[in-house]
PDB file of C-alpha atoms in Angstrom:
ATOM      1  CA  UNK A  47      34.354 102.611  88.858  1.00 53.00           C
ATOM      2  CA  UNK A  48      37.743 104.459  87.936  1.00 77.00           C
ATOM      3  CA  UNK A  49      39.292 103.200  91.469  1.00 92.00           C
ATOM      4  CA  UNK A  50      38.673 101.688  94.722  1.00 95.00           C
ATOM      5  CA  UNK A  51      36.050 103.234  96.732  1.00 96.00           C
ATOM      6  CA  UNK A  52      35.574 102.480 100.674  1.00 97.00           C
ATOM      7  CA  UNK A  53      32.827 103.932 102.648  1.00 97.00           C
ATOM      8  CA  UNK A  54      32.265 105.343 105.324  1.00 97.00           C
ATOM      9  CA  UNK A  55      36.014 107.328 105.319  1.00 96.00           C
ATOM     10  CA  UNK A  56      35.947 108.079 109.225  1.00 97.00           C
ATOM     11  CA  UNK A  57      34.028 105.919 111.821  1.00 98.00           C
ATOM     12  CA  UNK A  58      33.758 106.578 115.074  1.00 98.00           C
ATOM     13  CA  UNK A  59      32.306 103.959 117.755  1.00 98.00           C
ATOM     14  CA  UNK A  60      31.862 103.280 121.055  1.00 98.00           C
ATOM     15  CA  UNK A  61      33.210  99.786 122.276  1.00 98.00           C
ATOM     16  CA  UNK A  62      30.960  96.610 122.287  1.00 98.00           C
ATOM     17  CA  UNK A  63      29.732  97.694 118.915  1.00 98.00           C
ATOM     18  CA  UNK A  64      29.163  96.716 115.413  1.00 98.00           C
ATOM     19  CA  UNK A  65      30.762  98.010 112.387  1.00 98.00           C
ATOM     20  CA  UNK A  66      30.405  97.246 109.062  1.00 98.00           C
ATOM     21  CA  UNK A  67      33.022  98.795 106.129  1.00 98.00           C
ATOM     22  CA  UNK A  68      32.726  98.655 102.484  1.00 98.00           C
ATOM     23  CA  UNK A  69      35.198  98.424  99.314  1.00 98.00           C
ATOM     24  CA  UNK A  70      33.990  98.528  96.140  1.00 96.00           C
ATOM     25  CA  UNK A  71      36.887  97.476  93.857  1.00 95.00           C
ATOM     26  CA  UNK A  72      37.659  98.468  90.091  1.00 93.00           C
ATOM     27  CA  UNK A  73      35.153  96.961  87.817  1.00 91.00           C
ATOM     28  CA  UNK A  74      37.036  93.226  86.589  1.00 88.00           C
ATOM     29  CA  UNK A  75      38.829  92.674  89.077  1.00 90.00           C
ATOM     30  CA  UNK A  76      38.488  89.495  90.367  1.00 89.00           C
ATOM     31  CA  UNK A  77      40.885  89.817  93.630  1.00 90.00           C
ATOM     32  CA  UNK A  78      40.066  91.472  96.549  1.00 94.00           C
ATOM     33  CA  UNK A  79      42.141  92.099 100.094  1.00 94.00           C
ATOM     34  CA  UNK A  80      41.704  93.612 102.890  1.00 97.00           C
ATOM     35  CA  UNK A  81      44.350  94.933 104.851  1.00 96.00           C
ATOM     36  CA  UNK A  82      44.893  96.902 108.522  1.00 95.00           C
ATOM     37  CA  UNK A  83      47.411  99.547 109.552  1.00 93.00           C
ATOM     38  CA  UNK A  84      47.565 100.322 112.947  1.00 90.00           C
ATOM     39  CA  UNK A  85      49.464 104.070 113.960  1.00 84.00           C
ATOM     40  CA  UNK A  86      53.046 103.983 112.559  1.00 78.00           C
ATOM     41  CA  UNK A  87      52.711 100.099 111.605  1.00 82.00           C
ATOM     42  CA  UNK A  88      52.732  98.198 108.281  1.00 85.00           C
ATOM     43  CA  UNK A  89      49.917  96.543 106.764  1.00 90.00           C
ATOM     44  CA  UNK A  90      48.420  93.827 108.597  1.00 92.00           C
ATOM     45  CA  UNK A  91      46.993  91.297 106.049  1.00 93.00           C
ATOM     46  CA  UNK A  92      43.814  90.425 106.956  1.00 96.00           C
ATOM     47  CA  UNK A  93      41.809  88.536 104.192  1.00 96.00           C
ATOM     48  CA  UNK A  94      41.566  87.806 100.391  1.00 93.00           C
ATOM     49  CA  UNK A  95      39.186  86.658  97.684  1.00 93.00           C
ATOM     50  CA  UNK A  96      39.485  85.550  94.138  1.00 90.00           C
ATOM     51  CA  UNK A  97      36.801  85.117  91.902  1.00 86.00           C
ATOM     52  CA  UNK A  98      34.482  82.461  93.072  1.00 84.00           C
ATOM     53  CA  UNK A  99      36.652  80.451  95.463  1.00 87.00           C
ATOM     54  CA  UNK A 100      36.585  80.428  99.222  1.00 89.00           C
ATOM     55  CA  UNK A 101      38.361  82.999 100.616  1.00 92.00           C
ATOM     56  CA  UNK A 102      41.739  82.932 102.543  1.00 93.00           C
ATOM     57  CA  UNK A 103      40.537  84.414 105.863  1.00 94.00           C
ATOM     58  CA  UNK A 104      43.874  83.160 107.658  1.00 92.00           C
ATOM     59  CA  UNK A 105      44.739  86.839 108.423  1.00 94.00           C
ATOM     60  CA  UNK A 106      41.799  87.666 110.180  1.00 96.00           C
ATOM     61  CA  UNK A 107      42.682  88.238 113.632  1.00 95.00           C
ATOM     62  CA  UNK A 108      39.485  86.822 115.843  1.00 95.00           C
ATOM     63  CA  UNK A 109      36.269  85.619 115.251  1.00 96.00           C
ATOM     64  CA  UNK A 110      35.152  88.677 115.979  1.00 98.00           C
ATOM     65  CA  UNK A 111      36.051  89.713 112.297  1.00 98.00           C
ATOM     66  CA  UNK A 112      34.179  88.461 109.157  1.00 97.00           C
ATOM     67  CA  UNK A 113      34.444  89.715 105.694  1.00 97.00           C
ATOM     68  CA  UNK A 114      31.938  88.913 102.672  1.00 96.00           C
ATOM     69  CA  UNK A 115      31.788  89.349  99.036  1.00 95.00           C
ATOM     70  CA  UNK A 116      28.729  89.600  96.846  1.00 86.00           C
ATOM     71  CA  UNK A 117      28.793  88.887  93.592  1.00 82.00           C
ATOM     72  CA  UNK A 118      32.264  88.817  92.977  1.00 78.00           C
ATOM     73  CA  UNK A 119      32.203  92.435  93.409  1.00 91.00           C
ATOM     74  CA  UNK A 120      31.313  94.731  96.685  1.00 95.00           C
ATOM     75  CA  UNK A 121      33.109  92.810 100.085  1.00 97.00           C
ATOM     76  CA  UNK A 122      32.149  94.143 103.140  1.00 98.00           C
ATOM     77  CA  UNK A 123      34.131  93.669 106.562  1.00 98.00           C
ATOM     78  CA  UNK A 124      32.522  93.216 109.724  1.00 98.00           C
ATOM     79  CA  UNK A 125      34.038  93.905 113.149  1.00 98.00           C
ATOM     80  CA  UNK A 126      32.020  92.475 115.632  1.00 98.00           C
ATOM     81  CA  UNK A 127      31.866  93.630 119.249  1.00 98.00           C
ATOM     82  CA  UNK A 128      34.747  96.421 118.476  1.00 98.00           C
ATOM     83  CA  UNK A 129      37.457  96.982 121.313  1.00 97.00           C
ATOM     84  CA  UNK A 130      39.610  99.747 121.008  1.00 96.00           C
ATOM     85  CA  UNK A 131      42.827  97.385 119.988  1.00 95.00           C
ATOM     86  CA  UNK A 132      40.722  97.527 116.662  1.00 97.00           C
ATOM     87  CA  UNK A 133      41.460 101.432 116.113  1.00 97.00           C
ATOM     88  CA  UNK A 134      43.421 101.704 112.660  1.00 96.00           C
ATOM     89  CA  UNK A 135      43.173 102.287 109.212  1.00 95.00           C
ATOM     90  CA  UNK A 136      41.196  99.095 107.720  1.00 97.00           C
ATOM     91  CA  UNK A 137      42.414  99.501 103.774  1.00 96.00           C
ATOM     92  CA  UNK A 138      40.884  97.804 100.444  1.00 96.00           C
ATOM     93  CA  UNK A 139      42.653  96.570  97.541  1.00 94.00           C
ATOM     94  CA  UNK A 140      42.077  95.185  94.150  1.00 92.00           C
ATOM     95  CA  UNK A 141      43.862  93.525  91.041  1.00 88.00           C
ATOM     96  CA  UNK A 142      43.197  92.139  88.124  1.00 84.00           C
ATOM     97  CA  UNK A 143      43.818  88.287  89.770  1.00 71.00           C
ATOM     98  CA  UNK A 144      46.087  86.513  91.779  1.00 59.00           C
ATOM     99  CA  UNK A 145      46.948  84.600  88.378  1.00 60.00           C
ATOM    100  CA  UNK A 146      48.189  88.469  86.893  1.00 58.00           C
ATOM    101  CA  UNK A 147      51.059  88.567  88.799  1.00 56.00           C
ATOM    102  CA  UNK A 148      52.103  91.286  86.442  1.00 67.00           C
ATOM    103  CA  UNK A 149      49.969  93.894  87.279  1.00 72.00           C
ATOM    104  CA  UNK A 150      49.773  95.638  90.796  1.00 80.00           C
ATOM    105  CA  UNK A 151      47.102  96.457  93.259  1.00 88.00           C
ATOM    106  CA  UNK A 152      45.191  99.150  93.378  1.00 91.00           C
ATOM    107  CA  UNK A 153      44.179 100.829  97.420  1.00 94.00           C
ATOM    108  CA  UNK A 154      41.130 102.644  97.949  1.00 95.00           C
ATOM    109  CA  UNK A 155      41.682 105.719 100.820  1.00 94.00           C
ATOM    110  CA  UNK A 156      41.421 103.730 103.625  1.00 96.00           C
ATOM    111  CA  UNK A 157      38.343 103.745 106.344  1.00 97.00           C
ATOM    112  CA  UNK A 158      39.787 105.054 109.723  1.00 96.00           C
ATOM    113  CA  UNK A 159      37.891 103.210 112.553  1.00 97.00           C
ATOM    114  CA  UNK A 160      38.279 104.572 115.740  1.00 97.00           C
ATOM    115  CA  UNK A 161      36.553 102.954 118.857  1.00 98.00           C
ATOM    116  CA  UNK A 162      35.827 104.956 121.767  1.00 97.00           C
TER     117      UNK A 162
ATOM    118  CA  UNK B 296      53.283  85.272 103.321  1.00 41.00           C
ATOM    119  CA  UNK B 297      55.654  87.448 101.456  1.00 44.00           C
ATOM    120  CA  UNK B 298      57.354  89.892 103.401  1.00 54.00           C
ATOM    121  CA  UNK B 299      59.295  92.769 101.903  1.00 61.00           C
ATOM    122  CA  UNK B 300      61.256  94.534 104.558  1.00 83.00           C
ATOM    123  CA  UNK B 301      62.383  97.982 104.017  1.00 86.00           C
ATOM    124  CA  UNK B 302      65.747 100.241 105.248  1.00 89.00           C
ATOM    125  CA  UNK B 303      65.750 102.511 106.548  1.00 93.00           C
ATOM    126  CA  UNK B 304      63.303 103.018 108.245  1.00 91.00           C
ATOM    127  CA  UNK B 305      63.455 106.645 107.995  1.00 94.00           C
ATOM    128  CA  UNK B 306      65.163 109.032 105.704  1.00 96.00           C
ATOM    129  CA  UNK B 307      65.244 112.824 106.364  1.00 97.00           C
ATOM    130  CA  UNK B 308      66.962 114.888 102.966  1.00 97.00           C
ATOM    131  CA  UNK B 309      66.986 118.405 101.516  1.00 97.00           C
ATOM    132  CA  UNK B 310      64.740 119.356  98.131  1.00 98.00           C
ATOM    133  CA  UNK B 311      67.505 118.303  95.452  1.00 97.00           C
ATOM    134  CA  UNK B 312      68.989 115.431  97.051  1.00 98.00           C
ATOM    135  CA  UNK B 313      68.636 111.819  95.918  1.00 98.00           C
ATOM    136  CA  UNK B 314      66.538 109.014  98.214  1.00 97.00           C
ATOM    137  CA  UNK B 315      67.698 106.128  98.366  1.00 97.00           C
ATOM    138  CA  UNK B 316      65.784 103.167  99.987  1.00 97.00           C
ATOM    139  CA  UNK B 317      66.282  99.459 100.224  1.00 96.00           C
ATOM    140  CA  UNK B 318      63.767  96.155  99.956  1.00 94.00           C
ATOM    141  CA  UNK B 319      64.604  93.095 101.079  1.00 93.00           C
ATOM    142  CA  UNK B 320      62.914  89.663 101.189  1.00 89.00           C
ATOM    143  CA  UNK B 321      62.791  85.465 101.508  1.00 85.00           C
ATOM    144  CA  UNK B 322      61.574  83.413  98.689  1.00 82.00           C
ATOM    145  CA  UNK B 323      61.392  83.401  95.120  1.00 83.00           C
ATOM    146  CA  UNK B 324      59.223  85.990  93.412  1.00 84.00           C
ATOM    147  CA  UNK B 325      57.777  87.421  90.191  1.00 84.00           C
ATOM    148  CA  UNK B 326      58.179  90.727  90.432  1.00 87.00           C
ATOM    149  CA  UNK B 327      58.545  93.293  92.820  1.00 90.00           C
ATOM    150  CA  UNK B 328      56.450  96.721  93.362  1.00 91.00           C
ATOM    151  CA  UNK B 329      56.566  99.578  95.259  1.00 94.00           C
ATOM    152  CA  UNK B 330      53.820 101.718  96.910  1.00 95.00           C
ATOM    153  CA  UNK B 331      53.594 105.515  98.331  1.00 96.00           C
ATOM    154  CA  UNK B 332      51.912 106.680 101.039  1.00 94.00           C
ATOM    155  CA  UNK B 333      50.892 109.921 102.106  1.00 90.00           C
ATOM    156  CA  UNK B 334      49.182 110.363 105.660  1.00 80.00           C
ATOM    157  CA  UNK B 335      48.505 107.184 106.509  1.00 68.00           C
ATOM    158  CA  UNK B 336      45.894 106.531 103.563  1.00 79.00           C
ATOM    159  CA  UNK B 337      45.631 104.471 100.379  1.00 84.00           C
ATOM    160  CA  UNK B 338      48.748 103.414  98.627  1.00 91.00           C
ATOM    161  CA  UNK B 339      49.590 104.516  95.502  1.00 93.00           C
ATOM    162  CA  UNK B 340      51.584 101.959  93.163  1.00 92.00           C
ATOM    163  CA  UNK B 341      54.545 103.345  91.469  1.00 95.00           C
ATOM    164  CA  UNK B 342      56.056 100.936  89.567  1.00 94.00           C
ATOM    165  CA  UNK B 343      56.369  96.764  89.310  1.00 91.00           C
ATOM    166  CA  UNK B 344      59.695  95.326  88.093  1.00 93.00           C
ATOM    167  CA  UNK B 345      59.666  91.555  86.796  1.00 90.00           C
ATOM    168  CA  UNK B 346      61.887  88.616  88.354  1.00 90.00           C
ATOM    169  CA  UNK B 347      63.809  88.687  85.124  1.00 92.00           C
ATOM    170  CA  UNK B 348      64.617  92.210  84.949  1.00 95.00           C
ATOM    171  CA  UNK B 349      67.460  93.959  86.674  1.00 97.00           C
ATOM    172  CA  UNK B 350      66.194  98.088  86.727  1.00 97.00           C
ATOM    173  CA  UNK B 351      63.544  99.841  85.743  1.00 96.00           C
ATOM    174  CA  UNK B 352      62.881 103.588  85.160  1.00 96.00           C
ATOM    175  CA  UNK B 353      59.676 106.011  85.473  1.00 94.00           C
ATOM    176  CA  UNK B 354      60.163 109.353  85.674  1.00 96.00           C
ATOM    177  CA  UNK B 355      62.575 110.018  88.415  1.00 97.00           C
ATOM    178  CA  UNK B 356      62.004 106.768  90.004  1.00 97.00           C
ATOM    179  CA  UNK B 357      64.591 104.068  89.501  1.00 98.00           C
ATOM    180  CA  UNK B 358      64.131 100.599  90.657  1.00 98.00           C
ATOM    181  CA  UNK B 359      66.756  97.914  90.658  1.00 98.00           C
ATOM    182  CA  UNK B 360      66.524  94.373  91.196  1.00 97.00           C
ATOM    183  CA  UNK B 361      68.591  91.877  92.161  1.00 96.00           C
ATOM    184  CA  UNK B 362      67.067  88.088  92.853  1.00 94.00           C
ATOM    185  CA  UNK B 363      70.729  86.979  94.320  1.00 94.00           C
ATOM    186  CA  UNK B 364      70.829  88.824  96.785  1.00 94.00           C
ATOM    187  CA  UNK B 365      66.697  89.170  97.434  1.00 93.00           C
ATOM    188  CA  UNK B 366      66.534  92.928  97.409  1.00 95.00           C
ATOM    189  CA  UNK B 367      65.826  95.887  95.648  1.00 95.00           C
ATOM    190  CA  UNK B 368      65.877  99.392  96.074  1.00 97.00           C
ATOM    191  CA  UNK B 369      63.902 102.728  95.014  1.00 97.00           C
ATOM    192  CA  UNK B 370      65.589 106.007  93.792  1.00 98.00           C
ATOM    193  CA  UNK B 371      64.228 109.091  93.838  1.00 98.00           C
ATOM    194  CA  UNK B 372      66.405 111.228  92.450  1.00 98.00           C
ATOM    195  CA  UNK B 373      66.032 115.259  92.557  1.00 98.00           C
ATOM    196  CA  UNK B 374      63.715 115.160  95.375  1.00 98.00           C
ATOM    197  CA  UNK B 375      60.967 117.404  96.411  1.00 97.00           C
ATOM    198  CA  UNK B 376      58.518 118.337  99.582  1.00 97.00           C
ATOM    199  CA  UNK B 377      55.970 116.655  97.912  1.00 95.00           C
ATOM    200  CA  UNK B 378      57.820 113.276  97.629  1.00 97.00           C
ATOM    201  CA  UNK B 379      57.187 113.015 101.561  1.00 97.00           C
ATOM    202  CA  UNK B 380      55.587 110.101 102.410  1.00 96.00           C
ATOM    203  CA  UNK B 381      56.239 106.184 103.737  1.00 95.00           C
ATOM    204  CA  UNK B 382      57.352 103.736 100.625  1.00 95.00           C
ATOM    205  CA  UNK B 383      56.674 100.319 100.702  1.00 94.00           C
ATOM    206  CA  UNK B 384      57.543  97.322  98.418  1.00 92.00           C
ATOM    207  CA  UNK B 385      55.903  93.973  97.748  1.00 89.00           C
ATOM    208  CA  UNK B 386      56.486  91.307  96.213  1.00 82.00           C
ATOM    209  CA  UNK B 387      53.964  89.505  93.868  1.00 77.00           C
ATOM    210  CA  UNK B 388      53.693  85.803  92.393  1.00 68.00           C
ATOM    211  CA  UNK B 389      56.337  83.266  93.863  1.00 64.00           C
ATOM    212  CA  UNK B 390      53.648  81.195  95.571  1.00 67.00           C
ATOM    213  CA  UNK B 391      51.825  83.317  97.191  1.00 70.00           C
ATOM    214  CA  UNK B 392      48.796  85.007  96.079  1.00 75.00           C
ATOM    215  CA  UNK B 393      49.031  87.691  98.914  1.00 82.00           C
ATOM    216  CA  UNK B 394      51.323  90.306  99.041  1.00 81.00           C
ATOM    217  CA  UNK B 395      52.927  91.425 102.051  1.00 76.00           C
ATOM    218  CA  UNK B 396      54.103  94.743 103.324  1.00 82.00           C
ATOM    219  CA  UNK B 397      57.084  95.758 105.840  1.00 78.00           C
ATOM    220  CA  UNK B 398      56.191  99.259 108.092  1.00 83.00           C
ATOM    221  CA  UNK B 399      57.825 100.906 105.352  1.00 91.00           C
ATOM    222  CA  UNK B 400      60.162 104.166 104.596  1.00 95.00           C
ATOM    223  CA  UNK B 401      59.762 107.252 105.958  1.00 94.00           C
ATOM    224  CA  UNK B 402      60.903 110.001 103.621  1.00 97.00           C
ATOM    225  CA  UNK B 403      61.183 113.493 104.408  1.00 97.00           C
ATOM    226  CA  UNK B 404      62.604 115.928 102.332  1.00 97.00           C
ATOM    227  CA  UNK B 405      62.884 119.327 103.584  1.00 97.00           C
ATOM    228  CA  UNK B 406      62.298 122.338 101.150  1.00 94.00           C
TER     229      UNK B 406
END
């Protein structure tokens, strides 16, 4: 696609739930991150993937988070068992590869979890 | 990790003025890039400078660089309402496939 796209834009979920968010990066792009952004805060790195290799997960912040990516493509993050600490902006981003230094990284909008 | 840091933290102007905001950070790099962010969404890249360039220009933007001192800073000169937002830099390459991001600049420029 001509950007990043994350789905669903807004969630909204009660604690002790499961939620699952979605990026769908530019077409060749062969790294992936996820980042967080709690109220007023920077971005909290949370995980990366390039191309085929494992992923560096060493940002995740429990167990309770898990992230996947199919097909070198669509990633999906899962927040397991959601407390309300988990309330932020969970943001997607894409580049050409860690290797393209050159080139920056393109954000989708940004899925705003809130847990109730 | 690579952090970027930026000062201030806020910045509160008048339509016209120039902005003025400051990057700082620890280890070696490749290049250096700065984001905008408007209500707490997506970033938006504005512009990357290379390790082995000293200032760059788009539009009003000006970047400089300067890898003896670790920092850089963003100019946005002639300013306007719609240039409110938080800025952010990061830095790329240097080791570390993961860029890093400080909590930012908060601009506001009045109208």
């Amino acid at each position: 696609g001509a950007g990043v796209s994350q789905s669903p834009s807004n969630k909204v979920t009660e604690k002790g739930k499961d939620v699952e968010l979605r990026c769908d990066p530019i077409s060749g792009h062969t790294a992936l991150y996820w980042y967080r952004q709690s109220l007023g805060q920077g971005l909290e790195f949370l995980i990366y993937f390039q191309g085929n290799s494992a992923p560096d997960k060493s940002g995740l912040p429990s167990d309770r988070f898990s992230a996947e990516r199919t097909g070198g493509s669509v990633s999906t993050l899962t927040i397991q068992r959601t407390q309300q600490e988990d309330s932020a902006v969970y943001l997607c981003a894409s580049s050409l590869g860690a290797d393209r230094a050159d080139y920056g990284y393109t954000f989708g909008s940004g899925t705003r979890l809130t847990v109730v | 990790s690579q952090q970027g840091e930026e000062d201030p933290q806020a910045l509160s102007i008048q339509e016209g003025e120039n902005a003025t905001m400051n990057c700082s950070y620890k280890t070696s790099i490749n290049n250096l890039q700065w984001y905008r962010q408007n209500s707490g969404r997506g970033l938006v890249h504005l512009i990357l400078i290379r390790s082995n360039e000293r200032e760059k220009h788009s539009g009003r933007l000006r970047v400089t660089l300067d890898t003896s001192k670790k920092s850089s800073s963003l100019l946005i000169t002639a300013s306007r309402a719609a240039d409110t937002a938080s800025y952010f830099c990061a830095r790329g390459g240097g080791g570390s496939y993961i860029p890093t991001f400080g909590r930012g600049t908060s601009l506001i420029v009045h109208p």
